[in-house]
Short mmCIF file of C-alpha atoms in Angstrom, two decimals:
data_model
loop_
_atom_site.label_atom_id
_atom_site.label_comp_id
_atom_site.label_asym_id
_atom_site.label_seq_id
_atom_site.Cartn_x
_atom_site.Cartn_y
_atom_site.Cartn_z
CA MET A 102 -69.27 -17.48 -35.76
CA LYS A 103 -70.64 -14.50 -33.80
CA ILE A 104 -69.43 -11.01 -34.59
CA TYR A 105 -69.88 -8.19 -32.04
CA LEU A 106 -69.90 -4.63 -33.31
CA ASP A 107 -69.41 -1.48 -31.23
CA HIS A 108 -72.34 0.36 -32.79
CA ASP A 109 -74.57 3.17 -31.58
CA TRP A 110 -77.85 1.31 -32.11
CA GLN A 111 -79.89 3.88 -30.18
CA GLY A 112 -78.56 6.73 -32.27
CA ASN A 113 -77.78 8.82 -29.19
CA MET A 114 -74.07 9.23 -29.97
CA SER A 115 -73.08 7.74 -26.61
CA SER A 116 -69.57 6.35 -26.42
CA PRO A 117 -68.88 2.66 -25.79
CA ARG A 118 -68.72 1.93 -22.06
CA LYS A 119 -65.51 -0.10 -22.19
CA ILE A 120 -63.59 2.65 -23.96
CA LEU A 121 -64.83 5.23 -21.47
CA GLY A 122 -63.64 3.16 -18.53
CA GLU A 123 -60.12 3.15 -19.94
CA LYS A 124 -60.22 6.92 -20.52
CA THR A 125 -60.55 7.74 -16.85
CA LYS A 126 -56.91 7.69 -15.86
CA LEU A 127 -56.18 6.50 -12.35
CA HIS A 128 -53.14 8.72 -11.88
CA LEU A 129 -55.13 11.81 -12.93
CA PHE A 130 -57.85 10.91 -10.44
CA PHE A 131 -55.36 10.53 -7.57
CA PHE A 132 -53.65 13.77 -8.55
CA LEU A 133 -56.93 15.71 -8.58
CA ALA A 134 -58.12 14.11 -5.35
CA PHE A 135 -54.88 14.95 -3.54
CA ILE A 136 -54.77 18.56 -4.74
CA TRP A 137 -58.49 19.05 -4.09
CA VAL A 138 -58.37 17.66 -0.54
CA VAL A 139 -55.09 19.19 0.65
CA THR A 140 -55.47 22.73 -0.72
CA GLY A 141 -57.01 25.02 1.88
CA LEU A 142 -56.57 22.76 4.91
CA THR A 143 -53.70 24.84 6.27
CA GLY A 144 -52.46 28.40 6.08
CA HIS A 145 -55.41 30.31 7.52
CA GLU A 146 -56.96 31.03 10.91
CA PRO A 147 -60.26 29.51 12.12
CA TRP A 148 -63.12 31.23 10.31
CA ARG A 149 -66.45 31.99 11.85
CA PRO A 150 -69.11 30.82 12.07
CA HIS A 151 -68.51 27.19 11.02
CA GLU A 152 -65.07 26.64 12.56
CA SER A 153 -65.35 28.63 15.78
CA ALA A 154 -67.40 26.15 17.83
CA THR A 155 -65.35 23.17 16.70
CA ILE A 156 -61.94 24.72 17.40
CA SER A 157 -63.09 25.66 20.90
CA GLN A 158 -64.20 22.06 21.46
CA ILE A 159 -60.91 20.72 20.10
CA LEU A 160 -59.00 23.05 22.44
CA GLU A 161 -60.80 21.54 25.45
CA ILE A 162 -59.49 18.11 24.51
CA TYR A 163 -56.05 19.39 23.57
CA LEU A 164 -55.46 21.31 26.82
CA HIS A 165 -57.53 19.46 29.42
CA ASN A 166 -58.14 15.95 27.95
CA HIS A 167 -61.91 16.41 28.19
CA PHE A 168 -62.56 13.83 25.48
CA ILE A 169 -65.79 12.34 26.90
CA HIS A 170 -68.00 15.42 26.59
CA PRO A 171 -65.97 18.45 25.45
CA THR A 172 -67.92 21.69 25.25
CA ASN A 173 -67.22 24.86 23.35
CA ALA A 174 -66.98 28.15 25.23
CA SER A 175 -70.33 29.55 24.11
CA ASN A 176 -72.37 26.52 25.22
CA SER A 177 -72.58 24.70 28.52
CA ILE A 178 -74.00 21.63 26.73
CA PRO A 179 -71.93 19.84 24.06
CA LEU A 180 -73.04 20.80 20.57
CA TYR A 181 -71.64 17.61 19.06
CA PRO A 182 -70.41 14.23 20.28
CA PRO A 183 -66.63 14.10 20.64
CA LEU A 184 -65.37 11.94 17.73
CA TYR A 185 -64.45 14.68 15.26
CA ALA A 186 -62.95 16.91 17.96
CA PHE A 187 -61.01 13.95 19.38
CA PHE A 188 -59.31 13.21 16.06
CA GLY A 189 -58.75 16.92 15.49
CA ALA A 190 -56.95 17.17 18.84
CA ALA A 191 -55.01 13.96 18.11
CA PHE A 192 -53.76 15.36 14.80
CA ALA A 193 -52.96 18.65 16.54
CA LYS A 194 -50.75 16.82 19.05
CA LEU A 195 -49.18 14.76 16.28
CA PHE A 196 -48.22 17.79 14.18
CA SER A 197 -47.82 20.29 17.03
CA PRO A 198 -44.12 20.99 16.43
CA LEU A 199 -44.76 21.81 12.78
CA LEU A 200 -48.26 23.27 12.47
CA GLU A 201 -50.55 25.50 14.48
CA LEU A 202 -53.34 23.74 16.32
CA HIS A 203 -56.11 24.69 13.89
CA ASP A 204 -54.04 23.79 10.81
CA ALA A 205 -53.05 20.41 12.25
CA ALA A 206 -56.65 19.69 13.27
CA ARG A 207 -57.82 20.28 9.71
CA ILE A 208 -55.43 17.59 8.47
CA ALA A 209 -57.88 15.10 10.01
CA ASN A 210 -60.32 16.13 7.28
CA ALA A 211 -58.02 14.46 4.73
CA MET A 212 -58.49 11.17 6.59
CA TRP A 213 -62.27 11.49 6.74
CA VAL A 214 -62.59 12.55 3.10
CA SER A 215 -60.37 9.65 2.03
CA ILE A 216 -62.65 7.21 3.86
CA THR A 217 -65.65 8.83 2.19
CA MET A 218 -64.20 8.63 -1.31
CA ILE A 219 -62.99 5.04 -0.91
CA SER A 220 -66.36 3.86 0.37
CA LEU A 221 -68.13 5.83 -2.37
CA GLY A 222 -65.98 4.13 -5.01
CA LEU A 223 -66.64 0.69 -3.52
CA LEU A 224 -70.36 1.44 -3.26
CA THR A 225 -70.49 2.47 -6.91
CA ARG A 226 -68.59 -0.64 -8.01
CA GLU A 227 -71.05 -2.85 -6.14
CA LEU A 228 -74.07 -1.22 -7.78
CA TRP A 229 -72.85 -0.33 -11.28
CA GLY A 230 -69.70 -2.35 -11.94
CA PRO A 231 -65.90 -1.98 -11.71
CA SER A 232 -65.54 0.68 -14.40
CA PHE A 233 -67.60 3.26 -12.51
CA GLY A 234 -65.73 3.73 -9.22
CA ARG A 235 -63.39 6.49 -10.37
CA THR A 236 -66.19 8.28 -12.19
CA SER A 237 -68.21 8.60 -8.97
CA GLY A 238 -65.09 9.99 -7.30
CA LEU A 239 -64.71 12.59 -10.05
CA LEU A 240 -68.37 13.56 -9.61
CA PHE A 241 -67.74 13.89 -5.89
CA ILE A 242 -64.77 16.21 -6.50
CA ALA A 243 -66.74 18.21 -9.08
CA SER A 244 -69.65 18.91 -6.69
CA ILE A 245 -70.06 22.64 -6.19
CA GLY A 246 -71.43 22.42 -2.65
CA LEU A 247 -68.51 20.48 -1.23
CA ILE A 248 -65.68 22.81 -2.08
CA LEU A 249 -66.33 25.42 0.63
CA ASN A 250 -67.41 22.94 3.31
CA ILE A 251 -65.04 20.00 3.03
CA HIS A 252 -62.03 22.06 4.16
CA THR A 253 -63.60 23.46 7.34
CA LEU A 254 -63.45 22.22 10.92
CA SER A 255 -66.92 20.67 10.95
CA PRO A 256 -68.16 17.39 12.50
CA GLU A 257 -70.31 16.96 9.40
CA ILE A 258 -67.13 15.89 7.55
CA SER A 259 -66.60 12.80 9.69
CA ALA A 260 -70.36 12.15 9.71
CA LEU A 261 -70.20 12.07 5.90
CA ALA A 262 -67.66 9.25 6.12
CA GLY A 263 -70.02 7.32 8.39
CA ILE A 264 -72.95 7.83 6.03
CA SER A 265 -70.89 6.72 3.04
CA LEU A 266 -69.80 3.56 4.86
CA SER A 267 -73.39 2.83 5.85
CA LEU A 268 -74.68 3.13 2.28
CA TYR A 269 -71.82 0.94 1.08
CA SER A 270 -72.87 -1.77 3.54
CA PHE A 271 -76.37 -1.91 2.04
CA SER A 272 -74.86 -2.74 -1.37
CA LEU A 273 -72.20 -5.12 -0.02
CA TYR A 274 -74.91 -7.02 1.87
CA PHE A 275 -75.75 -9.11 -1.21
CA ARG A 276 -72.20 -10.55 -1.50
CA ARG A 277 -70.74 -10.35 2.00
CA PRO A 278 -73.56 -9.96 4.54
CA PHE A 279 -71.44 -10.45 7.67
CA ARG A 280 -68.74 -8.06 6.52
CA ALA A 281 -71.44 -5.60 5.52
CA SER A 282 -73.04 -5.79 8.98
CA ILE A 283 -69.72 -4.82 10.59
CA ILE A 284 -69.34 -1.90 8.20
CA LEU A 285 -72.89 -0.70 8.89
CA GLY A 286 -72.30 -0.88 12.64
CA LEU A 287 -69.12 1.17 12.28
CA GLY A 288 -70.77 3.62 9.88
CA LEU A 289 -73.67 4.24 12.24
CA SER A 290 -71.27 4.69 15.15
CA ILE A 291 -69.10 7.19 13.28
CA THR A 292 -72.17 9.14 12.20
CA PHE A 293 -73.67 9.29 15.69
CA LEU A 294 -70.41 10.07 17.49
CA SER A 295 -69.72 12.83 14.97
CA ASN A 296 -73.00 14.64 14.49
CA GLY A 297 -75.56 13.11 16.82
CA PHE A 298 -79.15 12.03 16.28
CA VAL A 299 -80.29 13.67 13.04
CA PRO A 300 -78.01 12.04 10.42
CA THR A 301 -78.04 8.76 12.35
CA LEU A 302 -81.84 8.70 12.26
CA SER A 303 -81.78 9.07 8.48
CA ILE A 304 -79.64 5.92 8.13
CA VAL A 305 -81.83 3.99 10.57
CA LEU A 306 -84.98 4.95 8.67
CA THR A 307 -83.30 4.04 5.39
CA SER A 308 -82.39 0.60 6.71
CA LEU A 309 -86.00 0.04 7.80
CA ALA A 310 -87.45 1.36 4.54
CA LEU A 311 -85.26 -0.97 2.47
CA GLY A 312 -86.85 -3.94 4.24
CA PHE A 313 -90.13 -3.23 2.42
CA PHE A 314 -88.57 -3.89 -1.00
CA SER A 315 -87.94 -7.29 -2.55
CA PHE A 316 -84.14 -7.06 -2.65
CA TRP A 317 -83.92 -6.73 1.12
CA MET A 318 -87.17 -8.43 2.19
CA ASN A 319 -85.76 -11.66 3.64
CA LYS A 320 -84.55 -13.23 6.88
CA ARG A 321 -80.92 -12.68 5.98
CA TYR A 322 -81.51 -8.94 5.93
CA VAL A 323 -83.04 -9.11 9.41
CA THR A 324 -79.93 -10.94 10.63
CA PHE A 325 -77.74 -8.38 8.88
CA LEU A 326 -79.51 -5.50 10.65
CA SER A 327 -79.47 -7.29 14.00
CA ILE A 328 -75.69 -7.73 13.95
CA SER A 329 -75.20 -4.16 12.74
CA TYR A 330 -77.31 -2.61 15.47
CA LEU A 331 -75.68 -4.81 18.09
CA ILE A 332 -72.26 -3.44 17.09
CA PHE A 333 -73.68 0.09 16.96
CA SER A 334 -75.27 -0.28 20.41
CA CYS A 335 -72.05 -1.56 21.98
CA ILE A 336 -69.96 1.30 20.61
CA ILE A 337 -72.25 4.22 21.37
CA GLY A 338 -73.48 2.58 24.56
CA SER A 339 -69.94 2.65 25.91
CA TRP A 340 -69.65 6.37 25.23
CA LEU A 341 -73.11 7.14 26.66
CA PHE A 342 -72.25 5.18 29.80
CA LEU A 343 -68.99 7.11 30.26
CA PHE A 344 -70.83 10.37 29.61
CA TYR A 345 -73.44 9.54 32.26
CA GLN A 346 -70.82 8.46 34.79
CA SER A 347 -68.82 11.62 34.23
CA ASP A 348 -71.67 14.12 34.62
CA ALA A 349 -75.24 12.83 34.93
CA ASN A 350 -76.85 16.28 34.88
CA LEU A 351 -75.00 17.28 31.73
CA PHE A 352 -75.87 13.93 30.16
CA PHE A 353 -79.61 14.42 30.64
CA ALA A 354 -79.37 18.04 29.49
CA TRP A 355 -77.70 16.83 26.29
CA ILE A 356 -80.21 14.02 25.76
CA ASN A 357 -83.18 16.37 26.20
CA GLN A 358 -82.02 18.92 23.64
CA PRO A 359 -84.62 19.56 20.92
CA HIS A 360 -83.68 18.34 17.45
CA PHE A 361 -86.87 18.79 15.43
CA ASN A 362 -89.66 21.29 15.02
CA SER A 363 -93.28 20.90 13.97
CA ASN A 364 -93.01 23.19 10.93
CA PRO A 365 -90.86 21.53 8.25
CA ASN A 366 -89.07 23.71 5.73
CA PHE A 367 -89.18 21.61 2.58
CA TRP A 368 -88.65 24.50 0.18
CA TYR A 369 -85.38 25.65 1.74
CA ASN A 370 -83.79 22.23 1.30
CA LEU A 371 -85.32 21.61 -2.12
CA GLN A 372 -84.03 24.80 -3.68
CA GLY A 373 -80.60 24.24 -2.17
CA LEU A 374 -80.23 20.80 -3.72
CA SER A 375 -80.54 22.19 -7.25
CA TRP A 376 -77.15 23.93 -7.02
CA PHE A 377 -75.40 22.22 -4.12
CA THR A 378 -75.22 18.80 -5.83
CA TRP A 379 -74.42 20.13 -9.31
CA PRO A 380 -73.30 18.63 -11.75
CA ALA A 381 -74.67 15.33 -10.40
CA PHE A 382 -78.16 16.79 -9.87
CA PRO A 383 -79.41 16.95 -13.51
CA LEU A 384 -77.84 13.58 -14.33
CA ALA A 385 -79.52 11.96 -11.32
CA ILE A 386 -82.90 13.47 -12.15
CA TRP A 387 -82.55 12.28 -15.74
CA ILE A 388 -81.87 8.63 -14.87
CA VAL A 389 -84.68 8.50 -12.29
CA TYR A 390 -87.10 9.98 -14.83
CA ASN A 391 -86.11 7.51 -17.55
CA ASN A 392 -86.26 4.50 -15.22
CA PHE A 393 -89.27 5.50 -13.17
CA SER A 394 -91.46 2.64 -14.41
CA SER A 395 -88.80 0.04 -13.47
CA LEU A 396 -87.56 1.78 -10.32
CA LEU A 397 -88.59 -1.01 -7.96
CA SER A 398 -86.67 -3.61 -9.96
CA GLN A 399 -83.29 -1.80 -9.89
CA LYS A 400 -81.56 -1.78 -6.53
CA ARG A 401 -78.78 0.46 -7.85
CA ILE A 402 -81.34 3.22 -8.33
CA LEU A 403 -83.66 2.28 -5.48
CA LEU A 404 -81.01 2.50 -2.72
CA PRO A 405 -79.86 6.09 -3.35
CA VAL A 406 -83.41 7.28 -4.03
CA ILE A 407 -84.67 5.91 -0.70
CA PHE A 408 -81.84 7.59 1.19
CA ILE A 409 -82.44 10.90 -0.60
CA PHE A 410 -86.11 10.95 0.37
CA THR A 411 -85.43 9.76 3.92
CA TYR A 412 -82.67 12.26 4.61
CA PHE A 413 -84.64 15.06 2.95
CA LEU A 414 -87.58 14.35 5.25
CA VAL A 415 -85.40 14.23 8.38
CA ILE A 416 -83.49 17.47 7.80
CA SER A 417 -86.64 19.30 6.73
CA PHE A 418 -87.94 18.83 10.28
CA SER A 419 -84.56 19.63 11.84
CA ILE A 420 -84.27 22.84 13.85
CA GLN A 421 -80.85 23.52 12.31
CA GLU A 422 -81.19 25.16 8.89
CA ASP A 423 -77.75 25.26 7.33
CA GLN A 424 -76.41 24.38 3.92
CA ILE A 425 -73.80 22.13 5.52
CA ASN A 426 -76.68 19.72 6.20
CA TRP A 427 -76.88 19.11 2.45
CA ILE A 428 -73.44 17.46 2.24
CA PRO A 429 -74.76 13.86 2.62
CA PHE A 430 -76.91 14.35 -0.50
CA ILE A 431 -73.72 14.35 -2.58
CA ILE A 432 -73.24 10.59 -2.06
CA PRO A 433 -76.58 9.31 -3.47
CA PHE A 434 -76.67 11.90 -6.25
CA CYS A 435 -73.20 10.80 -7.41
CA ILE A 436 -74.35 7.16 -7.42
CA LEU A 437 -77.37 8.00 -9.56
CA ALA A 438 -75.44 10.30 -11.89
CA VAL A 439 -72.87 7.60 -12.66
CA GLY A 440 -75.52 5.47 -14.34
CA SER A 441 -76.69 8.19 -16.69
CA ILE A 442 -73.35 9.42 -18.04
CA ASP A 443 -72.89 6.71 -20.67
CA LEU A 444 -76.51 7.00 -21.82
CA LEU A 445 -76.46 10.76 -22.45
CA LYS A 446 -76.68 12.05 -25.98
CA ARG A 447 -73.40 13.53 -27.07
CA SER A 448 -75.03 16.95 -27.44
CA TYR A 449 -76.14 16.91 -23.78
CA ALA A 450 -72.68 15.89 -22.59
CA SER A 451 -71.16 18.62 -24.75
CA ALA A 452 -73.54 21.22 -23.29
CA LEU A 453 -72.63 20.17 -19.74
CA ASN A 454 -68.94 20.31 -20.63
CA TRP A 455 -69.10 23.77 -22.22
CA PHE A 456 -71.21 25.14 -19.39
CA GLY A 457 -68.44 24.13 -16.98
CA ILE A 458 -65.74 25.61 -19.22
CA LEU A 459 -67.54 28.96 -19.43
CA VAL A 460 -68.30 29.14 -15.70
CA PHE A 461 -64.83 28.12 -14.52
CA GLY A 462 -63.12 30.25 -17.13
CA PHE A 463 -65.11 33.32 -16.12
CA LEU A 464 -64.61 32.83 -12.38
CA CYS A 465 -60.90 32.06 -12.76
CA SER A 466 -60.47 35.23 -14.84
CA LEU A 467 -62.10 37.24 -12.04
CA ILE A 468 -59.74 35.72 -9.48
CA TRP A 469 -56.67 36.57 -11.56
CA LEU A 470 -58.03 40.05 -12.28
CA GLY A 471 -58.58 40.70 -8.57
CA TRP A 472 -55.08 39.45 -7.74
CA PHE A 473 -53.58 41.66 -10.47
CA ALA A 474 -55.51 44.69 -9.20
CA MET A 475 -54.32 44.17 -5.62
CA HIS A 476 -50.67 44.07 -6.75
CA THR A 477 -50.72 46.87 -9.33
CA GLY A 478 -53.64 49.12 -8.31
CA LEU A 479 -55.23 48.66 -11.74
CA PRO A 480 -58.09 48.71 -12.54
CA GLU A 481 -58.55 51.29 -9.81
CA LYS A 482 -62.21 50.53 -9.02
CA ILE A 483 -61.52 46.83 -8.61
CA TYR A 484 -58.49 47.57 -6.43
CA GLU A 485 -60.52 49.84 -4.14
CA ARG A 486 -63.24 47.24 -3.76
CA MET A 487 -60.78 44.40 -3.14
CA PHE A 488 -58.80 46.50 -0.65
CA TYR A 489 -61.99 47.30 1.27
CA LEU A 490 -63.22 43.68 1.32
CA SER A 491 -59.80 42.38 2.41
CA GLY A 492 -59.81 44.51 5.55
CA ASP A 493 -57.24 47.01 4.25
CA LEU A 494 -54.53 44.41 3.63
CA LEU A 495 -51.64 45.52 1.43
CA ALA A 496 -50.71 42.82 -1.08
CA SER A 497 -47.26 41.24 -1.05
CA PHE A 498 -46.08 39.08 -3.93
CA GLN A 499 -45.51 35.45 -2.95
CA VAL A 500 -43.71 33.35 -5.54
CA LEU A 501 -44.80 29.83 -4.55
CA PRO A 502 -48.58 30.45 -4.39
CA PHE A 503 -48.34 32.37 -7.66
CA LEU A 504 -46.55 29.50 -9.42
CA ILE A 505 -48.96 26.88 -8.06
CA ALA A 506 -51.99 28.88 -9.24
CA LEU A 507 -50.35 29.55 -12.60
CA ILE A 508 -49.47 25.90 -13.21
CA LEU A 509 -52.96 24.65 -12.31
CA SER A 510 -54.62 27.33 -14.43
CA ALA A 511 -52.35 26.48 -17.38
CA PHE A 512 -53.08 22.78 -16.89
CA TRP A 513 -56.81 23.49 -17.10
CA VAL A 514 -56.39 25.58 -20.27
CA VAL A 515 -54.29 22.88 -21.95
CA ASN A 516 -56.85 20.25 -20.98
CA VAL A 517 -59.69 22.32 -22.46
CA VAL A 518 -57.81 22.91 -25.73
CA ASN A 519 -56.57 19.35 -26.24
CA ASN A 520 -59.45 17.41 -24.73
CA LYS A 521 -61.32 14.93 -26.92
CA LEU A 522 -64.88 15.06 -25.70
CA THR A 523 -66.60 11.91 -24.49
CA ASN A 524 -69.44 11.60 -22.04
CA ARG A 525 -67.20 10.79 -19.10
CA SER A 526 -64.55 13.32 -20.05
CA SER A 527 -67.13 16.06 -19.43
CA ILE A 528 -67.22 14.98 -15.77
CA THR A 529 -63.43 14.84 -15.67
CA ASN A 530 -63.33 18.39 -17.03
CA TRP A 531 -65.69 19.52 -14.28
CA ALA A 532 -63.45 17.96 -11.63
CA ILE A 533 -60.35 19.59 -13.14
CA GLY A 534 -62.14 22.93 -13.45
CA ILE A 535 -63.38 23.13 -9.88
CA THR A 536 -59.99 21.96 -8.55
CA MET A 537 -58.25 24.65 -10.58
CA LEU A 538 -60.73 27.27 -9.36
CA TRP A 539 -60.28 26.27 -5.71
CA VAL A 540 -56.49 26.28 -5.95
CA ALA A 541 -56.48 29.70 -7.65
CA LEU A 542 -58.82 31.12 -4.99
CA ILE A 543 -56.73 29.86 -2.07
CA MET A 544 -53.34 30.66 -3.59
CA LEU A 545 -54.19 34.14 -4.92
CA TRP A 546 -56.95 35.41 -2.64
CA GLY A 547 -56.22 33.34 0.47
CA PRO A 548 -54.34 36.07 2.40
CA PHE A 549 -57.05 38.65 1.67
CA ILE A 550 -59.90 36.34 2.71
CA ASP A 551 -58.04 35.29 5.85
CA ASN A 552 -57.30 38.87 6.86
CA ARG A 553 -60.99 39.74 6.53
CA LYS A 554 -62.32 36.71 8.41
CA SER A 555 -59.56 36.19 10.99
CA HIS A 556 -59.97 37.31 14.62
CA LYS A 557 -56.42 36.44 15.63
CA GLN A 558 -55.03 39.98 15.64
CA ILE A 559 -57.73 41.53 17.81
CA TYR A 560 -57.67 38.75 20.41
CA THR A 561 -53.87 38.54 20.56
CA GLN A 562 -53.88 42.30 21.22
CA LEU A 563 -56.28 41.66 24.07
CA LYS A 564 -54.41 38.70 25.57
CA PRO A 565 -51.57 40.65 27.32
CA PHE A 566 -54.20 42.47 29.39
CA LEU A 567 -55.54 39.18 30.73
CA THR A 568 -53.45 37.88 33.61
CA GLN A 569 -53.41 34.28 34.76
CA SER A 570 -55.72 35.25 37.59
CA SER A 571 -58.36 36.51 35.17
CA SER A 572 -59.81 33.14 34.24
CA CYS A 573 -63.21 34.60 35.15
CA MET A 574 -64.34 37.16 32.60
CA TYR A 575 -67.74 38.45 31.58
CA VAL A 576 -68.66 39.00 27.94
CA ASN A 577 -71.42 41.30 26.79
CA ASN A 578 -72.93 41.56 23.30
CA LEU A 579 -70.54 39.00 21.77
CA SER A 580 -71.90 36.34 19.41
CA ASN A 581 -71.36 32.65 20.11
CA SER A 582 -68.72 32.40 17.40
CA GLN A 583 -66.84 35.39 18.84
CA ILE A 584 -66.90 33.81 22.31
CA ASP A 585 -65.52 30.55 20.92
CA LEU A 586 -62.68 32.30 19.07
CA LEU A 587 -61.94 34.38 22.18
CA HIS A 588 -61.56 31.11 24.06
CA TYR A 589 -59.25 29.69 21.39
CA TYR A 590 -56.86 32.64 21.25
CA THR A 591 -56.83 33.58 24.96
CA LYS A 592 -57.38 30.11 26.50
CA ILE A 593 -60.05 31.66 28.76
CA LYS A 594 -63.66 30.48 28.80
CA PRO A 595 -65.74 33.63 29.36
CA ILE A 596 -69.28 33.68 30.73
CA ASN A 597 -72.24 35.87 29.91
CA ALA A 598 -72.47 38.98 32.02
CA PHE A 599 -73.61 38.40 35.61
CA GLU A 600 -74.62 34.75 35.06
CA ASN A 601 -73.90 31.86 37.42
CA ASN A 602 -73.48 34.29 40.33
CA LYS A 603 -69.75 34.61 39.66
CA ALA A 604 -68.02 37.81 40.71
CA CYS A 605 -65.65 38.40 37.81
CA ARG A 606 -63.34 41.41 37.83
CA LEU A 607 -63.04 41.68 34.03
CA SER A 608 -65.64 42.24 31.35
CA LEU A 609 -65.27 42.36 27.56
CA ILE A 610 -67.96 44.37 25.78
CA SER A 611 -68.70 44.67 22.08
CA LEU A 612 -70.29 47.97 21.05
CA SER A 613 -71.23 49.74 17.84
CA ASN A 614 -70.46 53.40 17.29
CA THR A 615 -74.00 54.36 18.35
CA ASN A 616 -74.05 52.38 21.61
CA GLU A 617 -72.74 53.30 25.03
CA ILE A 618 -71.48 51.28 27.97
CA GLY A 619 -74.35 50.12 30.19
CA SER A 620 -75.03 51.71 33.54
CA GLU A 621 -74.14 48.48 35.34
CA TYR A 622 -70.50 49.19 34.42
CA LYS A 623 -70.40 52.76 35.76
CA ASP A 624 -67.91 51.82 38.50
CA TRP A 625 -65.65 49.86 36.12
CA LYS A 626 -62.57 51.37 34.45
CA GLU A 627 -61.49 50.94 30.86
CA VAL A 628 -58.33 48.83 30.44
CA TRP A 629 -58.14 48.27 26.70
CA THR A 630 -60.05 49.01 23.51
CA GLY A 631 -59.62 47.56 20.03
CA LYS A 632 -61.34 47.15 16.70
CA ARG A 633 -61.02 44.90 13.67
CA ALA A 634 -60.49 46.60 10.32
CA ARG A 635 -63.75 47.45 8.55
CA ASP A 636 -65.79 46.13 11.47
CA LYS A 637 -68.70 48.22 12.73
CA PHE A 638 -68.20 46.90 16.28
CA TYR A 639 -65.32 47.61 18.65
CA TYR A 640 -64.24 45.93 21.89
CA ILE A 641 -63.76 47.43 25.34
CA LEU A 642 -62.14 45.56 28.23
CA LEU A 643 -63.29 46.80 31.63
CA SER A 644 -61.80 46.08 35.03
CA LYS A 645 -63.43 46.32 38.44
#
């Protein structure tokens, strides 16, 4: 008779894998995922710079049905393909009686993030087994870099769903090759129609690189790729054909846009990964280091590693340097980190857990202290600083946000006090901590942040001075994001001063206190002037 003992033979104090799988409660995961995704999607105006271009593009579809090649006001060439803006406009029409356009458009993010998390869970189950799907989702929620980006109007959010589906197809290929080929074709299409060439190229290069390794080096893989790229070609080919038929000159201008430069910036992306993908980053590095000698014989490690190197190489040559480009790294780092959790020494898991407790506890205390100062005026120095940074907004007590923040903060404290530490519970604690921190920030500081970043007040003050006949308006010294927000709030697409040989009778100028109106406007008269609180620039509307 054989007897199996649950014993720590390696002496690393790691918990039994079966027990850990049962500890990750499904209802807790769904609760955290829902709160994490929904909080911050509504209740604030579009914030520049990340949301301004997208909301202008969404408005084009919403008002004029320009869903083939919608452009934002500050660019004559589309910045992004139309998929994300199309769904944003569709959700805006769906919820238009209840929500403002920008709030309703952000609801689409919940759909894209849900697709991402489902495909991530399925991908993890294919590579590591059925007890790891929820853990990868908790790592995804716990990622520091996602929290400020996943709730913004950004095409990178839908592109992330496409990338996650594509990586899932490479793992599903071994069991269901035909189904996997359909998923890869859809994933590539979503990625391209959301964010264009750069992220799509990374998936294409990954698919080609996998063919050099034994797991994928066979005729079946060639057939799998052939079907996938046929589906991909049919989908994007249809859009490209419609684009060309609609406006051939604009089509070629979009195709010929530069995407890469000859001087890669490896250091910028490398240093960003160390914090953006935390807490998955150290766990992923640890498992790669410990399995380096057998890396080629483990497809569950090989697949995410190949994508990491491929995507890192592609974005390092990209002309767009922005931390939002790092979002796709979250997927492979979560996959790698899942495999190392159960193998960690208990002391390492405890250190990771306590580091999260200290960081989240400190930051949450600062949020509550700032909220208290804004409502009571004490401590005075903190109140003065908060009042200045909020754009001189006087605080008003709101019961519901206060109760939500209080309940989530109390839930986190109770979890910390009563939690029985295991390796996987440290990741759960990170997910709970960052969710609590995000909820507290939005509920308690949301009005102050929105007042500082919002441009609604200044442009709604301007709007009554723009008649229906003033659809032609110059802008001078306004940034691209300001032009896009001006378009959103006034429904007028301005043009740069004296371009396109148009004789406009209105001009909006942005000046600092040290600048004066240019001599070219000497015969124009001032109609309106306005200024945002704590802004060093002010606006002047001139009429000819």
